[in-house]
XYZ file of C-alpha atoms in Angstrom:
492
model
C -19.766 23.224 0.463
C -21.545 21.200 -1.593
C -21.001 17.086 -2.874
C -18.977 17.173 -6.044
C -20.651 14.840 -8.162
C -19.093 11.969 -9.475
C -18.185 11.529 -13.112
C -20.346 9.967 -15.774
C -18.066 7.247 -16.566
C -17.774 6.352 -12.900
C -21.844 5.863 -12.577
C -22.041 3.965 -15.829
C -19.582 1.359 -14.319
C -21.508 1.127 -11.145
C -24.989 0.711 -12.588
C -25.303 -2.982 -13.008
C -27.189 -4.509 -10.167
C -23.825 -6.573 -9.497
C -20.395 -5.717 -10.746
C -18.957 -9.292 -12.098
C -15.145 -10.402 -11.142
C -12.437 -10.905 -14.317
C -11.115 -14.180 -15.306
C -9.767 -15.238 -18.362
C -10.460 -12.549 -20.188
C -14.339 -12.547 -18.917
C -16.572 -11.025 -17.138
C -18.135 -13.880 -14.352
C -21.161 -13.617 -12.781
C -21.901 -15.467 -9.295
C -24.576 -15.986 -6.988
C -22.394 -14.732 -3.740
C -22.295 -10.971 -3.630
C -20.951 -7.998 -1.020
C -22.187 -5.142 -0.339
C -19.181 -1.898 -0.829
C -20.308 0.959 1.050
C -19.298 4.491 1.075
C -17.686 5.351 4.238
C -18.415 9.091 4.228
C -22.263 8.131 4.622
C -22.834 3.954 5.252
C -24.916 3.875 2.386
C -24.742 1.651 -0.351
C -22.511 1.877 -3.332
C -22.398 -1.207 -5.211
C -22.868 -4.835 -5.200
C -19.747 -6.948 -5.933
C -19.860 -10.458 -7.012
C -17.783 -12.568 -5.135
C -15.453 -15.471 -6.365
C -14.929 -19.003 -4.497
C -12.263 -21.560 -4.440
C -13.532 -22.827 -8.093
C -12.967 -19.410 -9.423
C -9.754 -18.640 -7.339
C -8.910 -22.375 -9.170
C -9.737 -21.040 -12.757
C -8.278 -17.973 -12.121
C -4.815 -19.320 -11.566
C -5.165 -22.033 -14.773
C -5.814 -19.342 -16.747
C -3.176 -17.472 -15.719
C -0.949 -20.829 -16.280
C -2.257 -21.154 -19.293
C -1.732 -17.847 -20.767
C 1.827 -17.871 -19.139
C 4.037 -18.696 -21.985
C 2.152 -16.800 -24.239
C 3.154 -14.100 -22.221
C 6.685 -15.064 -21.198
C 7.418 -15.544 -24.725
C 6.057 -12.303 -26.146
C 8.709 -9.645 -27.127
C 9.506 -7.122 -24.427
C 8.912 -4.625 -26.362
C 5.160 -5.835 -26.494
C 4.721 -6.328 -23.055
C 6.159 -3.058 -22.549
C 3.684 -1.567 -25.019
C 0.828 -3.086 -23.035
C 2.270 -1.490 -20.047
C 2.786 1.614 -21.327
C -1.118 1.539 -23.153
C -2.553 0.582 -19.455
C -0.478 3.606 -17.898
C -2.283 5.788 -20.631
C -5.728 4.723 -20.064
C -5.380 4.980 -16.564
C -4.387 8.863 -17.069
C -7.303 9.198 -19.291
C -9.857 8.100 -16.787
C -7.923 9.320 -14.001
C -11.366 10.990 -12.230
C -13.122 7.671 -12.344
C -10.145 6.300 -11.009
C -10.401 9.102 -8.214
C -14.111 9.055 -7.540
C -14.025 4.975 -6.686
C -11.054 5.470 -4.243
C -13.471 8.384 -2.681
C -16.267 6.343 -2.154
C -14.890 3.390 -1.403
C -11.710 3.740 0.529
C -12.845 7.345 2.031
C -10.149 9.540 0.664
C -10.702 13.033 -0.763
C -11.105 13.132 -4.341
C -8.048 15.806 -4.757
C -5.502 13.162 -2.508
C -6.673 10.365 -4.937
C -6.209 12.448 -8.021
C -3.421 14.168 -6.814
C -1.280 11.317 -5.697
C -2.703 7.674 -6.193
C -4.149 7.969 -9.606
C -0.977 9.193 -11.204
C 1.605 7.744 -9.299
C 0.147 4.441 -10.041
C -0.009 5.409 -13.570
C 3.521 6.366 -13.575
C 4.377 2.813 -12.069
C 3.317 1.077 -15.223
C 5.708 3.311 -17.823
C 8.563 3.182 -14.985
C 8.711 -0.645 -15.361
C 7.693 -0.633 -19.075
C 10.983 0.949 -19.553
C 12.896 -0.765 -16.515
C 11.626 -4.422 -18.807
C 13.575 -2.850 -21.908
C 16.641 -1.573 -20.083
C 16.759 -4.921 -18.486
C 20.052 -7.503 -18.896
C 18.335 -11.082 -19.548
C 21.296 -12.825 -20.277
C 24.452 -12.341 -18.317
C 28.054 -13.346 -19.146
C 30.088 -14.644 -15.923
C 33.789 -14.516 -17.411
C 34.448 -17.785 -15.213
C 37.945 -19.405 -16.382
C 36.727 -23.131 -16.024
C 33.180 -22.832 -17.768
C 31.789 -21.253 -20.689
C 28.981 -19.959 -18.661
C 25.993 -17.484 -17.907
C 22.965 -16.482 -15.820
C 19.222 -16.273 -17.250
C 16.907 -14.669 -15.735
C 13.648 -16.012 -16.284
C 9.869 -15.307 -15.250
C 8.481 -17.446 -12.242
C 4.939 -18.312 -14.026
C 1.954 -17.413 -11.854
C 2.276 -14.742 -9.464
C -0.580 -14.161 -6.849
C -1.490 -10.749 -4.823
C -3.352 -9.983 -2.192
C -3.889 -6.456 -1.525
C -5.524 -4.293 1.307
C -8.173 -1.641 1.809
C -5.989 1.362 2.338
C -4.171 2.265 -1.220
C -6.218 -0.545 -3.337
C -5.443 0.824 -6.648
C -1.318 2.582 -5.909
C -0.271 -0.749 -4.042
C -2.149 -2.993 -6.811
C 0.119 -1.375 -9.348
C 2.806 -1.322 -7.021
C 2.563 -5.221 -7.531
C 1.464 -6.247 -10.319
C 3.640 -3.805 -13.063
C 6.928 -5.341 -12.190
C 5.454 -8.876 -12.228
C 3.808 -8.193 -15.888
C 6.891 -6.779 -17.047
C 9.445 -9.646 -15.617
C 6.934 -11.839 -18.062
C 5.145 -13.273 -15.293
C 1.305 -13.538 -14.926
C -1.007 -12.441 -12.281
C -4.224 -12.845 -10.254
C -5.300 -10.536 -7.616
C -7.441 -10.524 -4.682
C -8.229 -7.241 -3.600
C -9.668 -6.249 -0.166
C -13.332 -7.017 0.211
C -13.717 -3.773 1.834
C -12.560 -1.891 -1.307
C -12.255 -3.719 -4.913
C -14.007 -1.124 -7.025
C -10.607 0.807 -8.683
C -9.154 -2.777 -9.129
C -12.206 -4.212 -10.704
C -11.671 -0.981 -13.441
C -8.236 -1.202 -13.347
C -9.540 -4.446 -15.014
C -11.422 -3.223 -17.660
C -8.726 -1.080 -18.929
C -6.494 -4.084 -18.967
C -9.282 -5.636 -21.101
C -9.126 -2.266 -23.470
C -5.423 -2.321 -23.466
C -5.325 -5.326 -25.221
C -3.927 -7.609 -22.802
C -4.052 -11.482 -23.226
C -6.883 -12.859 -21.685
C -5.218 -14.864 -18.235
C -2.669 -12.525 -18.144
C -4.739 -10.295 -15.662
C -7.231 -11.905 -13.332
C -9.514 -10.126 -10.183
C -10.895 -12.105 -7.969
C -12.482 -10.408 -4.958
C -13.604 -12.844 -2.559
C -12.911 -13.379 0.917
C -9.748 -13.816 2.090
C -10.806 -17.507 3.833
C -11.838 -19.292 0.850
C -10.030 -16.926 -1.881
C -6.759 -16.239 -0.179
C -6.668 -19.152 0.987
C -7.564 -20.851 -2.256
C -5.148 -18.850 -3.733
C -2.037 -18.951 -1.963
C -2.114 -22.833 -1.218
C -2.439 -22.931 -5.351
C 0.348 -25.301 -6.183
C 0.053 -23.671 -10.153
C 1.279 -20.505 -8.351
C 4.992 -19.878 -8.421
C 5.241 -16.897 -6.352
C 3.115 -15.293 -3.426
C 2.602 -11.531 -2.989
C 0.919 -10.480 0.127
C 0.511 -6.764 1.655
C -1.616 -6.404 5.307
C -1.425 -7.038 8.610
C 1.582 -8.548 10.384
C -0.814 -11.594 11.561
C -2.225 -12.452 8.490
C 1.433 -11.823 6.845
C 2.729 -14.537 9.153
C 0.341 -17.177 7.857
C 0.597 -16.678 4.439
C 4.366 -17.024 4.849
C 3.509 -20.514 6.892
C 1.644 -21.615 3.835
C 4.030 -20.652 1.357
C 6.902 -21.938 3.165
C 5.225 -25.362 3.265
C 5.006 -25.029 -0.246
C 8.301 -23.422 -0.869
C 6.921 -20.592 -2.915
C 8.781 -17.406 -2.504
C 6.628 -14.928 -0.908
C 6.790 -10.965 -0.659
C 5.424 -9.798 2.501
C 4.890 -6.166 2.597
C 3.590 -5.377 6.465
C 2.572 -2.928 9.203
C 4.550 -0.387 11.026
C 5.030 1.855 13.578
C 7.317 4.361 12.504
C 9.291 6.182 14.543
C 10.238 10.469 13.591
C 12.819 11.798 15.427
C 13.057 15.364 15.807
C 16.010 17.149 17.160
C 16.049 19.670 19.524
C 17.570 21.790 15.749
C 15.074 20.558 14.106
C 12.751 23.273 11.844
C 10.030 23.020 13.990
C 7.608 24.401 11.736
C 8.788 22.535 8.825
C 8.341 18.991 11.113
C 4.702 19.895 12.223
C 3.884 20.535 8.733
C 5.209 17.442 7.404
C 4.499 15.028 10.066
C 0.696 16.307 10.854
C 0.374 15.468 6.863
C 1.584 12.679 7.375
C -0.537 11.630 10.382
C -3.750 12.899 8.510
C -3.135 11.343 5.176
C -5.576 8.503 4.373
C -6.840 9.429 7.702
C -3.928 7.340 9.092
C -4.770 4.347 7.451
C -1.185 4.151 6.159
C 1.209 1.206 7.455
C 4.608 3.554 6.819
C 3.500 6.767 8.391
C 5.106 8.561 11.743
C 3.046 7.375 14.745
C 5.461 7.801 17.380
C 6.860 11.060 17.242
C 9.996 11.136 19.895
C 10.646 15.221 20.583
C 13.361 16.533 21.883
C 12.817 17.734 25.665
C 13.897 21.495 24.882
C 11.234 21.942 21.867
C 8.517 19.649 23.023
C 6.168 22.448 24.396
C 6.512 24.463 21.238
C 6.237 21.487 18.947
C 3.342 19.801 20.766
C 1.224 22.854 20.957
C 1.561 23.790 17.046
C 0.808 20.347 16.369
C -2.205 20.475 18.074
C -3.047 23.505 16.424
C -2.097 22.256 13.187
C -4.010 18.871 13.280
C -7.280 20.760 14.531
C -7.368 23.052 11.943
C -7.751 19.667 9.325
C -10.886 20.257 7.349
C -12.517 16.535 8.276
C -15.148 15.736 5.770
C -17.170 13.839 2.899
C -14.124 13.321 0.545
C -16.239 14.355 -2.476
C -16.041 17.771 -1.053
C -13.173 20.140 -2.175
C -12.490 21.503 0.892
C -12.286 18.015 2.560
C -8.635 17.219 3.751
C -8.952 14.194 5.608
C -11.886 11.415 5.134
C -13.530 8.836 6.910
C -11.865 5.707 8.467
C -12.703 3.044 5.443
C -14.837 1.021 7.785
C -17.014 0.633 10.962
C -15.090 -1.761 11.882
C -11.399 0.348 11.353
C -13.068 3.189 13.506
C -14.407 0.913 16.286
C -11.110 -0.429 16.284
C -8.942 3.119 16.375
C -11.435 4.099 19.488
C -10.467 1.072 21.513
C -6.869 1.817 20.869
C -7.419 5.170 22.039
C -9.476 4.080 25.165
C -7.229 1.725 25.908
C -3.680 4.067 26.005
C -5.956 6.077 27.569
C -6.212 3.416 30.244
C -2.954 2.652 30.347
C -2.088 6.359 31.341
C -1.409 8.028 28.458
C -2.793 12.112 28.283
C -5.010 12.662 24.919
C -3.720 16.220 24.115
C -5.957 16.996 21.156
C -8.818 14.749 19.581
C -9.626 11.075 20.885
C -13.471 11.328 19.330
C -15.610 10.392 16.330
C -17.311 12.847 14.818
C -20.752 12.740 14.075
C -22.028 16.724 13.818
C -24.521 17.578 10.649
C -23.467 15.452 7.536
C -20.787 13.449 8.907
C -23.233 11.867 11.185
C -23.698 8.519 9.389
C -20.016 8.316 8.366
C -16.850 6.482 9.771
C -15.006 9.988 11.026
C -12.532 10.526 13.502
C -11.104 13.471 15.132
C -7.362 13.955 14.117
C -5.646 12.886 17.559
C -2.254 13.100 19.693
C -1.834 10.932 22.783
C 0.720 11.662 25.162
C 2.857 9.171 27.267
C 5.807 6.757 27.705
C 7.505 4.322 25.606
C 5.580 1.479 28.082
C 2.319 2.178 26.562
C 1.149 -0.689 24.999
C -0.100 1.825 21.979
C 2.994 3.495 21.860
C 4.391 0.655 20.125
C 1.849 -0.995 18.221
C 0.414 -0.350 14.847
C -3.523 1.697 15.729
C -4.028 3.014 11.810
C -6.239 5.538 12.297
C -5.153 9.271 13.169
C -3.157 9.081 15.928
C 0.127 10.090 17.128
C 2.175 9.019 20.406
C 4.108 11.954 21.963
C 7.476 10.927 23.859
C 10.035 13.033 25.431
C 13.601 12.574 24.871
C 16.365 14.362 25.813
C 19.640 11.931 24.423
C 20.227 11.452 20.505
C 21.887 7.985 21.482
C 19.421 6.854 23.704
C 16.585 7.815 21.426
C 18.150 5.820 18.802
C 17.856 2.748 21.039
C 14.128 3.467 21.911
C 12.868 3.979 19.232
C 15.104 0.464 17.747
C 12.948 -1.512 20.536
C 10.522 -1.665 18.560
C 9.178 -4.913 16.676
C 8.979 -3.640 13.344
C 11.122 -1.986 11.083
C 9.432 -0.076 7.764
C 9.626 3.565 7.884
C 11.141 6.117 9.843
C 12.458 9.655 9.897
C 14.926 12.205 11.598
C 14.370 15.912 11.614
C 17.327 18.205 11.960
C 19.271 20.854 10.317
C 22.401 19.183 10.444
C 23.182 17.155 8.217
C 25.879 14.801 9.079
C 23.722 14.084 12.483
C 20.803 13.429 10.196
C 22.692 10.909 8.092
C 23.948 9.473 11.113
C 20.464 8.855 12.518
C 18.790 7.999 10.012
C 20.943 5.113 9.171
C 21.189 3.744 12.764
C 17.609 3.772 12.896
C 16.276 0.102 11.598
C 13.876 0.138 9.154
C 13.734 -0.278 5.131
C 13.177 3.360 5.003
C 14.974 6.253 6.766
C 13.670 9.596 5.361
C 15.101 13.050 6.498
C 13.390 16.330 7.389
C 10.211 14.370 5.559
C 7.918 11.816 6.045
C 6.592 8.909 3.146
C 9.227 9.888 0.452
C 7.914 7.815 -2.812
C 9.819 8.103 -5.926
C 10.280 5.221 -8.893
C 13.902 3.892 -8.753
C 13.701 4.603 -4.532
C 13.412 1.070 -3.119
C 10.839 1.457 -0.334
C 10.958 -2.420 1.669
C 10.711 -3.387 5.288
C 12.773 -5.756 7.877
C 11.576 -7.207 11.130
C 7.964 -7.470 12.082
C 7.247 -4.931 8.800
C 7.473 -7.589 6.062
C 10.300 -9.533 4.134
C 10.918 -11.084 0.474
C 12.118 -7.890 -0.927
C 10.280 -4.249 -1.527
C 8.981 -2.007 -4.465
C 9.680 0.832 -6.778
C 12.649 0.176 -8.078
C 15.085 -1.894 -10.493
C 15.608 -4.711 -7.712
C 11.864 -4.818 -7.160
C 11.505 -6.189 -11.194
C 14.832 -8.432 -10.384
C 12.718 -9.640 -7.412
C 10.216 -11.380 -10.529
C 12.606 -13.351 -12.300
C 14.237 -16.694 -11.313
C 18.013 -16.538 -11.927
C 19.473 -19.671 -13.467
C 22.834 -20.819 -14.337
C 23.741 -22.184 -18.173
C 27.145 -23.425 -18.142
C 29.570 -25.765 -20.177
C 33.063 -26.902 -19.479
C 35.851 -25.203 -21.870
């Protein structure tokens, strides 16, 4: 099959020799660059310039400085802007597509099918969530003539990962712009091209210069830089559980509210009634999507006792039967790991439950046959074992699924609650009111049934535990999340 190539647009924006960062309205320049690869073949992509702590500094002035310019603008304006940046993104929606290919890995048709528009739609969801909004709330106390406000914070910072850098950097930053707050993002090192774009159609849309800042930099000097900010009035962070714990240390020293949106392990539960062909389908996409790299999907599958033999061996059928390949190909259904370093890191994990005596039942390799030699690919894989394997509890992101037997809906629902973290998990079964029941014993942000990652604006997707805390995204509470809530009252 051969390479798609990319679109004209997309290799106009990456032919200068370095792609500068965006603050303040401008384009900067600096002598610090990194090298974004493509992780279908290791080769070289583009050159990114990198910001410091100076930049990460005038980065969050501007954004202080173009705060009340902001704050104070009509809704309906920063709605319009919004709704303008949801449009452009729509309109360029293959460059969009081709960056997240040959940056983060995925295939072209996931990133155009799912990322590029959903993160289009976020913008015009919270465009219209600002207007619907209540800013001003009477409390009908009998002692005081009184009310809340609900006001903007000021500057709000982000830090994003490598997996979904453009859906989780609208994810962010739309509520945040339309609560009347400012922003300045770090994106992953690893992947900044679709944010770095995103930022030139926030340029075309007209936004005020400050309002929007991208900083790529590394997350030492620039996430550091940027969280310990005392200019910034709330902290967004989205990544590893580790790193998630020190940025909360930091911010809590500070006492700047901070999101913290986490890993996973997430737990599917399927019943010995479960559709067994409907929960192969959806939990082998789910396993495969992003090639794994995706903190909310189903890595432990528990299966009941009386269908695991069935289940398993479609599975395994099912998950070798995954076109792996060059994203930019149309058949491709699953793309490289996004680094060297990410695939190094899913073989250990696979080594190592290996070692610990769990069975690998189908995959466990990278792939390196004809074009995919040179690339960052991994074998779709299933690892079977008990709940005592180390990686049967804790977060690989790659490809892999843990197998575990149960035979007891009760028990099950304590196993899998063992656990350390708590953002997404599922139930499979035909009946209903057992499927209710389960999914709402089971503790996470997110309980799905008979499907796995269930996204939908106005569904508040958050996490509890070891997944993450400070509130979620994708819905009404998410842009109540952005505004400070103060009290105006006077005695009768």
């Amino acid at each position: 099959m051969t390479i798609q190539t990319l679109d004209p647009k997309t290799l106009e924006f990456l032919e200068p020799a370095t792609l500068p960062f965006y603050v303040n309205g401008q384009w900067s320049q600096s002598e610090q660059t990194l090298t974004v690869e493509n992780p279908a073949t290791g080769t070289r992509v583009a050159d990114v310039c990198l910001a410091d702590a100076k930049a990460t500094d005038q980065a969050v002035l501007a954004a202080d400085e173009a705060f009340p310019v902001w704050r104070k603008a009509e809704v309906a304006f920063r709605s319009e802007k919004l709704r303008k940046l949801a449009q452009l993104i729509e309109r360029d929606s293959q460059v969009l597509a081709d960056l997240e290919c040959i940056d983060v890995g995925k295939p072209v048709a996931a990133a155009i099918g799912f990322d590029v528009p959903f993160a289009a739609q976020c913008f015009e969801y919270f465009a219209q969530v600002a207007l619907d909004a209540e800013y001003e709330v009477d409390l009908g106390l009998s002692v005081t003539d009184s009310k809340t406000i609900k006001r903007p914070y000021g500057v709000a910072g982000f830090i994003f990962p490598w997996n979904f850098p453009l859906t989780l950097c609208a994810w962010g930053i739309a509520p945040a712009l339309a609560a009347g707050n400012t922003v300045v993002i770090k994106p992953a090192s690893e992947t900044p091209l679709s944010t770095l774009y995103l930022a030139k159609l926030v340029e075309e849309a007209g936004f005020p210069a400050g309002t929007v800042n991208v900083i790529p930099g590394k997350g030492s000097v620039v996430g550091e830089a940027l969280t310990s900010h005392p200019k910034v009035k709330l902290m967004s962070f989205t990544g590893s559980t580790e790193v998630g714990r020190h940025i909360g240390e930091v911010c809590g020293r500070n006492l700047v509210p901070a999101k913290l949106e986490l890993g996973g392990k997430g737990a599917a539960v399927i019943c010995q009634d479960a559709d067994i062909d409907q929960a192969v389908e959806g939990l082998c996409g789910a396993i495969s999507l992003n090639a794994g790299q995706v903190c909310c999907t189903a890595s432990r599958w528990y299966i009941h006792e009386s269908i695991y033999d069935e289940f398993v061996a479609k599975a395994k059928a099912t998950l070798e039967a995954v076109v792996v390949d060059n994203g930019l190909k149309a058949s491709s259904q699953m793309g490289p790991m996004c680094t060297h370093r990410q695939m190094a890191k899913v073989l250990e994990c696979i080594a190592e439950a290996q070692a610990n005596g769990a069975e690998v039942v189908t995959g466990g390799q990278r792939l390196m046959s004809g074009e995919l030699d040179k690339g960052y690919f991994i074998q779709p894989t299933l690892l079977a074992g008990n709940d005592d394997n180390p990686w049967a509890q804790e977060e690989i992101f790659g490809p892999v699924a843990f197998l575990l037997k149960f035979s007891d809906e009760e028990e099950v629902v304590e196993r899998a609650n063992r656990n350390p973290y708590g953002l997404s998990n599922s139930v499979w079964t035909q009946d209903s009111d057992k499927a209710q029941w389960i999914a709402a014993e089971l503790v996470a942000g997110n309980s799905w049934i008979n499907a796995h990652n269930v996204f939908e604006y106005g569904l508040h997707y958050g996490a509890c535990n070891q997944s993450g805390c400070g509130g979620g995204v994708n819905s009404k509470a998410t842009f109540e999340g952005y505004l400070r809530h103060q009290s105006v009252a006077a005695i009768r």
